[in-house]
XYZ file of C-alpha atoms in Angstrom:
317
model
C -20.985 9.148 11.644
C -20.924 8.123 15.290
C -19.773 10.263 18.196
C -16.088 10.174 19.108
C -13.609 12.103 21.235
C -10.556 13.888 19.843
C -7.077 15.012 20.880
C -3.912 16.348 19.216
C -0.726 14.555 20.205
C 2.524 16.462 20.802
C 5.050 13.617 20.374
C 5.036 10.256 18.548
C 5.275 8.339 21.831
C 2.377 10.352 23.280
C 0.279 9.531 20.229
C 1.142 5.847 20.481
C 0.255 5.767 24.188
C -3.065 7.476 23.560
C -4.124 4.922 20.939
C -2.709 1.896 22.756
C -4.403 2.913 26.009
C -7.930 3.350 24.677
C -9.802 0.543 22.890
C -11.285 1.763 19.635
C -8.865 4.680 19.231
C -7.353 5.536 15.821
C -4.644 7.827 14.491
C -5.791 10.679 12.246
C -3.502 12.333 9.699
C -4.729 13.299 6.215
C -7.947 11.360 6.776
C -8.522 10.678 3.075
C -9.468 7.046 3.757
C -10.452 6.997 7.433
C -13.019 9.805 7.255
C -14.775 8.179 4.306
C -14.941 4.878 6.198
C -16.279 6.662 9.288
C -19.057 8.265 7.254
C -20.088 4.818 6.035
C -19.773 3.395 9.583
C -17.258 0.832 8.375
C -14.754 2.355 10.787
C -16.264 3.483 14.096
C -13.411 4.797 16.272
C -14.331 5.969 19.741
C -11.356 8.336 19.934
C -9.197 10.069 17.313
C -5.589 11.030 17.987
C -4.527 13.728 15.533
C -0.833 13.362 14.626
C -0.532 16.332 12.263
C 1.534 18.375 14.747
C 4.336 15.801 15.085
C 6.668 17.397 12.501
C 7.060 14.142 10.599
C 6.822 15.931 7.257
C 10.449 16.037 6.069
C 12.465 14.100 3.523
C 16.060 13.745 4.677
C 19.234 12.076 3.436
C 20.374 9.081 5.484
C 23.941 8.269 6.453
C 23.763 5.193 4.228
C 22.993 7.229 1.122
C 19.249 6.658 1.060
C 16.263 8.809 2.013
C 14.175 9.002 5.169
C 10.599 10.013 4.355
C 8.557 11.333 7.264
C 5.218 9.659 7.867
C 3.350 12.932 7.265
C 5.018 13.841 3.966
C 2.194 14.338 1.489
C 1.999 12.200 -1.631
C 2.395 15.338 -3.741
C 5.527 16.467 -1.900
C 7.065 13.005 -2.116
C 6.396 12.516 -5.828
C 7.721 15.986 -6.678
C 10.903 15.831 -4.581
C 13.919 16.172 -6.895
C 15.832 13.377 -5.166
C 12.910 10.976 -5.469
C 12.355 11.834 -9.120
C 16.058 11.380 -9.908
C 16.960 8.295 -7.855
C 13.663 6.543 -7.100
C 11.646 7.226 -10.229
C 9.450 4.147 -9.812
C 8.139 5.633 -6.555
C 7.342 9.030 -8.077
C 5.590 7.374 -11.024
C 3.557 5.077 -8.785
C 2.323 7.928 -6.601
C 1.263 10.058 -9.574
C -0.649 7.059 -10.966
C -2.865 6.998 -7.869
C -5.921 8.979 -6.812
C -6.327 12.617 -7.888
C -4.203 15.708 -7.417
C -6.479 16.960 -4.653
C -6.205 13.712 -2.711
C -2.439 13.489 -3.209
C -2.108 16.975 -1.726
C -3.697 15.734 1.510
C -2.819 12.022 1.700
C 0.268 11.111 3.730
C 3.022 8.546 3.306
C 1.930 6.509 6.334
C -1.748 6.837 5.497
C -1.137 5.568 1.982
C 0.475 2.421 3.397
C -2.425 1.942 5.799
C -5.321 2.488 3.399
C -7.882 -0.269 3.440
C -9.157 -2.350 0.540
C -11.583 -0.998 -2.037
C -13.368 -4.345 -2.397
C -17.008 -3.392 -3.148
C -18.304 -5.900 -0.612
C -16.154 -4.335 2.107
C -17.829 -1.005 1.359
C -21.362 -2.450 1.222
C -22.504 -2.808 4.822
C -25.494 -4.872 3.711
C -23.169 -7.669 2.576
C -21.120 -10.080 4.711
C -17.419 -9.274 4.855
C -14.841 -10.901 7.115
C -12.553 -7.886 6.761
C -15.258 -5.501 7.973
C -16.927 -7.884 10.451
C -14.836 -10.967 11.311
C -16.750 -14.228 11.060
C -19.575 -12.840 8.940
C -18.433 -14.492 5.695
C -17.065 -13.270 2.366
C -19.653 -12.217 -0.206
C -16.925 -11.620 -2.792
C -15.987 -15.299 -3.109
C -19.362 -16.196 -4.598
C -19.950 -12.702 -5.987
C -18.504 -10.524 -8.706
C -14.730 -10.639 -8.308
C -13.247 -8.986 -11.409
C -11.180 -6.486 -9.380
C -10.100 -8.920 -6.678
C -7.161 -11.157 -5.793
C -5.827 -13.999 -7.931
C -3.043 -15.079 -5.539
C -2.330 -15.064 -1.816
C -6.051 -15.094 -0.956
C -7.823 -17.417 1.477
C -11.272 -18.903 1.979
C -11.918 -15.931 4.281
C -11.054 -13.049 1.926
C -10.065 -12.337 -1.695
C -9.638 -8.558 -1.364
C -6.663 -6.706 -2.856
C -4.443 -3.986 -1.468
C -5.502 -0.875 -3.422
C -2.340 1.222 -3.276
C 0.273 2.104 -5.868
C 2.944 3.572 -3.606
C 3.384 0.371 -1.602
C 4.097 -1.622 -4.780
C 6.985 0.691 -5.623
C 8.265 0.622 -2.035
C 8.252 -3.177 -2.182
C 10.463 -3.168 -5.269
C 12.810 -0.696 -3.574
C 13.083 -2.762 -0.355
C 11.961 0.126 1.830
C 11.784 -0.075 5.618
C 8.886 1.181 7.750
C 9.989 2.885 10.972
C 7.642 2.963 13.961
C 7.417 3.841 17.631
C 5.315 2.128 20.295
C 3.631 3.381 23.453
C 6.864 2.998 25.433
C 8.693 5.198 22.937
C 10.631 2.220 21.557
C 11.472 2.332 17.829
C 11.118 -0.577 15.426
C 12.119 -1.099 11.794
C 9.859 -3.331 9.676
C 10.973 -4.420 6.188
C 8.236 -3.512 3.714
C 8.062 -7.198 2.730
C 6.825 -7.971 6.257
C 4.601 -4.949 6.758
C 1.377 -5.994 5.003
C -0.253 -9.353 5.762
C -1.991 -11.943 3.627
C -5.588 -12.517 4.750
C -5.362 -16.069 6.089
C -7.929 -16.549 8.852
C -7.672 -12.907 10.035
C -8.369 -10.675 7.022
C -9.452 -7.812 9.278
C -5.790 -7.374 10.308
C -4.097 -5.602 7.389
C -0.569 -5.098 8.749
C 1.880 -6.422 11.318
C 1.738 -3.257 13.403
C 1.082 -3.816 17.101
C -1.876 -2.027 18.739
C -0.974 1.645 19.118
C 2.225 1.380 17.080
C 2.718 4.565 15.062
C 4.546 4.858 11.740
C 7.107 7.664 11.959
C 8.965 7.284 8.652
C 9.706 5.159 5.612
C 13.379 4.700 4.752
C 14.695 3.993 1.269
C 18.089 2.293 0.799
C 20.761 3.598 -1.551
C 19.513 4.162 -5.113
C 19.448 1.078 -7.335
C 20.197 2.807 -10.607
C 18.791 1.260 -13.771
C 15.545 2.094 -15.516
C 12.554 2.692 -13.237
C 9.117 1.899 -14.687
C 5.608 1.841 -13.209
C 2.767 0.634 -15.405
C -0.843 0.612 -14.215
C -3.633 -1.101 -16.151
C -7.098 0.110 -15.158
C -10.593 0.591 -16.487
C -10.212 4.326 -17.072
C -7.287 6.668 -17.494
C -7.365 8.287 -14.052
C -8.787 7.984 -10.537
C -9.174 4.216 -10.827
C -7.602 1.329 -8.954
C -5.350 -1.143 -10.731
C -6.538 -4.301 -12.387
C -2.825 -5.066 -12.598
C 0.119 -2.787 -11.906
C 3.835 -3.456 -12.313
C 6.694 -1.685 -10.536
C 10.098 -2.572 -11.963
C 13.734 -1.570 -11.806
C 15.592 -2.924 -14.840
C 19.375 -2.915 -15.173
C 21.396 -2.569 -18.394
C 22.109 -6.350 -18.489
C 18.412 -7.294 -18.391
C 18.347 -8.254 -14.716
C 16.048 -6.439 -12.341
C 13.332 -6.390 -9.731
C 9.573 -6.510 -10.152
C 6.495 -6.257 -7.923
C 2.815 -6.437 -8.866
C -0.206 -4.575 -7.551
C -3.900 -5.304 -7.991
C -3.417 -9.067 -7.712
C -3.124 -9.831 -3.986
C -3.857 -8.659 -0.451
C -0.394 -7.025 -0.405
C 2.147 -5.939 -3.030
C 3.192 -9.179 -4.718
C 6.890 -9.837 -5.158
C 8.821 -13.119 -5.122
C 12.526 -12.399 -5.362
C 13.387 -15.892 -6.652
C 11.255 -15.288 -9.760
C 13.360 -12.253 -10.703
C 16.247 -14.486 -11.745
C 14.226 -15.190 -14.892
C 14.029 -11.510 -15.930
C 16.564 -11.879 -18.788
C 14.442 -14.738 -20.175
C 11.383 -12.517 -20.547
C 8.051 -11.758 -18.914
C 6.484 -15.197 -19.328
C 9.349 -16.869 -17.473
C 8.956 -14.450 -14.565
C 5.175 -14.644 -14.229
C 5.071 -18.433 -14.652
C 7.070 -18.651 -11.443
C 5.558 -15.660 -9.695
C 1.940 -16.737 -10.264
C 2.500 -20.498 -9.964
C 0.070 -20.711 -7.026
C -2.567 -18.382 -8.478
C -6.202 -19.348 -7.916
C -8.193 -16.880 -10.004
C -11.965 -16.818 -10.181
C -14.017 -16.987 -13.370
C -14.303 -13.185 -13.295
C -10.625 -12.336 -12.847
C -8.730 -15.151 -14.581
C -7.708 -12.571 -17.205
C -5.385 -10.941 -14.639
C -2.690 -13.623 -14.949
C -2.106 -13.246 -18.712
C -2.601 -9.486 -18.311
C 0.217 -9.467 -15.763
C 2.492 -11.212 -18.276
C 1.650 -8.763 -21.060
C 2.078 -5.755 -18.783
C 5.444 -6.972 -17.559
C 6.510 -7.597 -21.172
C 5.683 -3.964 -21.981
C 7.602 -2.802 -18.910
C 10.675 -4.867 -19.831
C 10.553 -3.536 -23.401
C 10.385 0.039 -22.074
C 13.252 -0.610 -19.675
C 15.444 -2.161 -22.367
C 14.746 0.690 -24.766
C 16.266 3.267 -22.449
């Protein structure tokens, strides 16, 4: 790990100014992803701004009937909150499906959204990776790609977003609230928060330099049956080959988002009109532009089968 300087911010705007004003600076909260990447010298911040004193650790009711989740609310606290379990069950289920209990105790809401890919070539500093070192190439494209993206990728990167929570937030149409160095707030729809790789795979989100996440807001509850299904190589502490977050209504309509298949949670609202017709109708539309590799072509039919199981579970309620 390389040398760096450190400070603890007292307000969100102060934290944003500190990071925006110093090249190479990073925010530090739970550190469950950043510290690991620093040890491997994949991330080499010159300055860390600790945001743990900002009192962004509350879950509060909004005037519109939703919930405002502070950026520093731990994954454990969020998944166990009675309101989340009752009204946003897909979110609670997605969080519990990720990582381990120890990590969920420390990981934060904002940090979960900002975690970086688990592509093995990103973690191997002996291999070229455009996400780790722009312009160096992508070893994954010609390498072993079983875990990687089947849609939304580019000729620069085929990595996937590793999270579970973000997939559920996408189905719920959450909003990410931020503040910049001038203290100005911004609200970013979760659909616009994460980026596809394109020609700049090293840029994971649409946050501006120094912009700090302060909260995630959920709209009014959707009702219906909430289901999160994660298919992986082992029963726990494994990233998704395919995951499905769904909210299914009594008449067979609903919403669905997929994880493990793209650089961001994958949802196409127009495809959801086919929900009453069954899983194959939805995924035929949703994965129409898929470009799987030889190693991960199984993900497309797996997505259909997983969604079929989710729909059957939702209809059985």
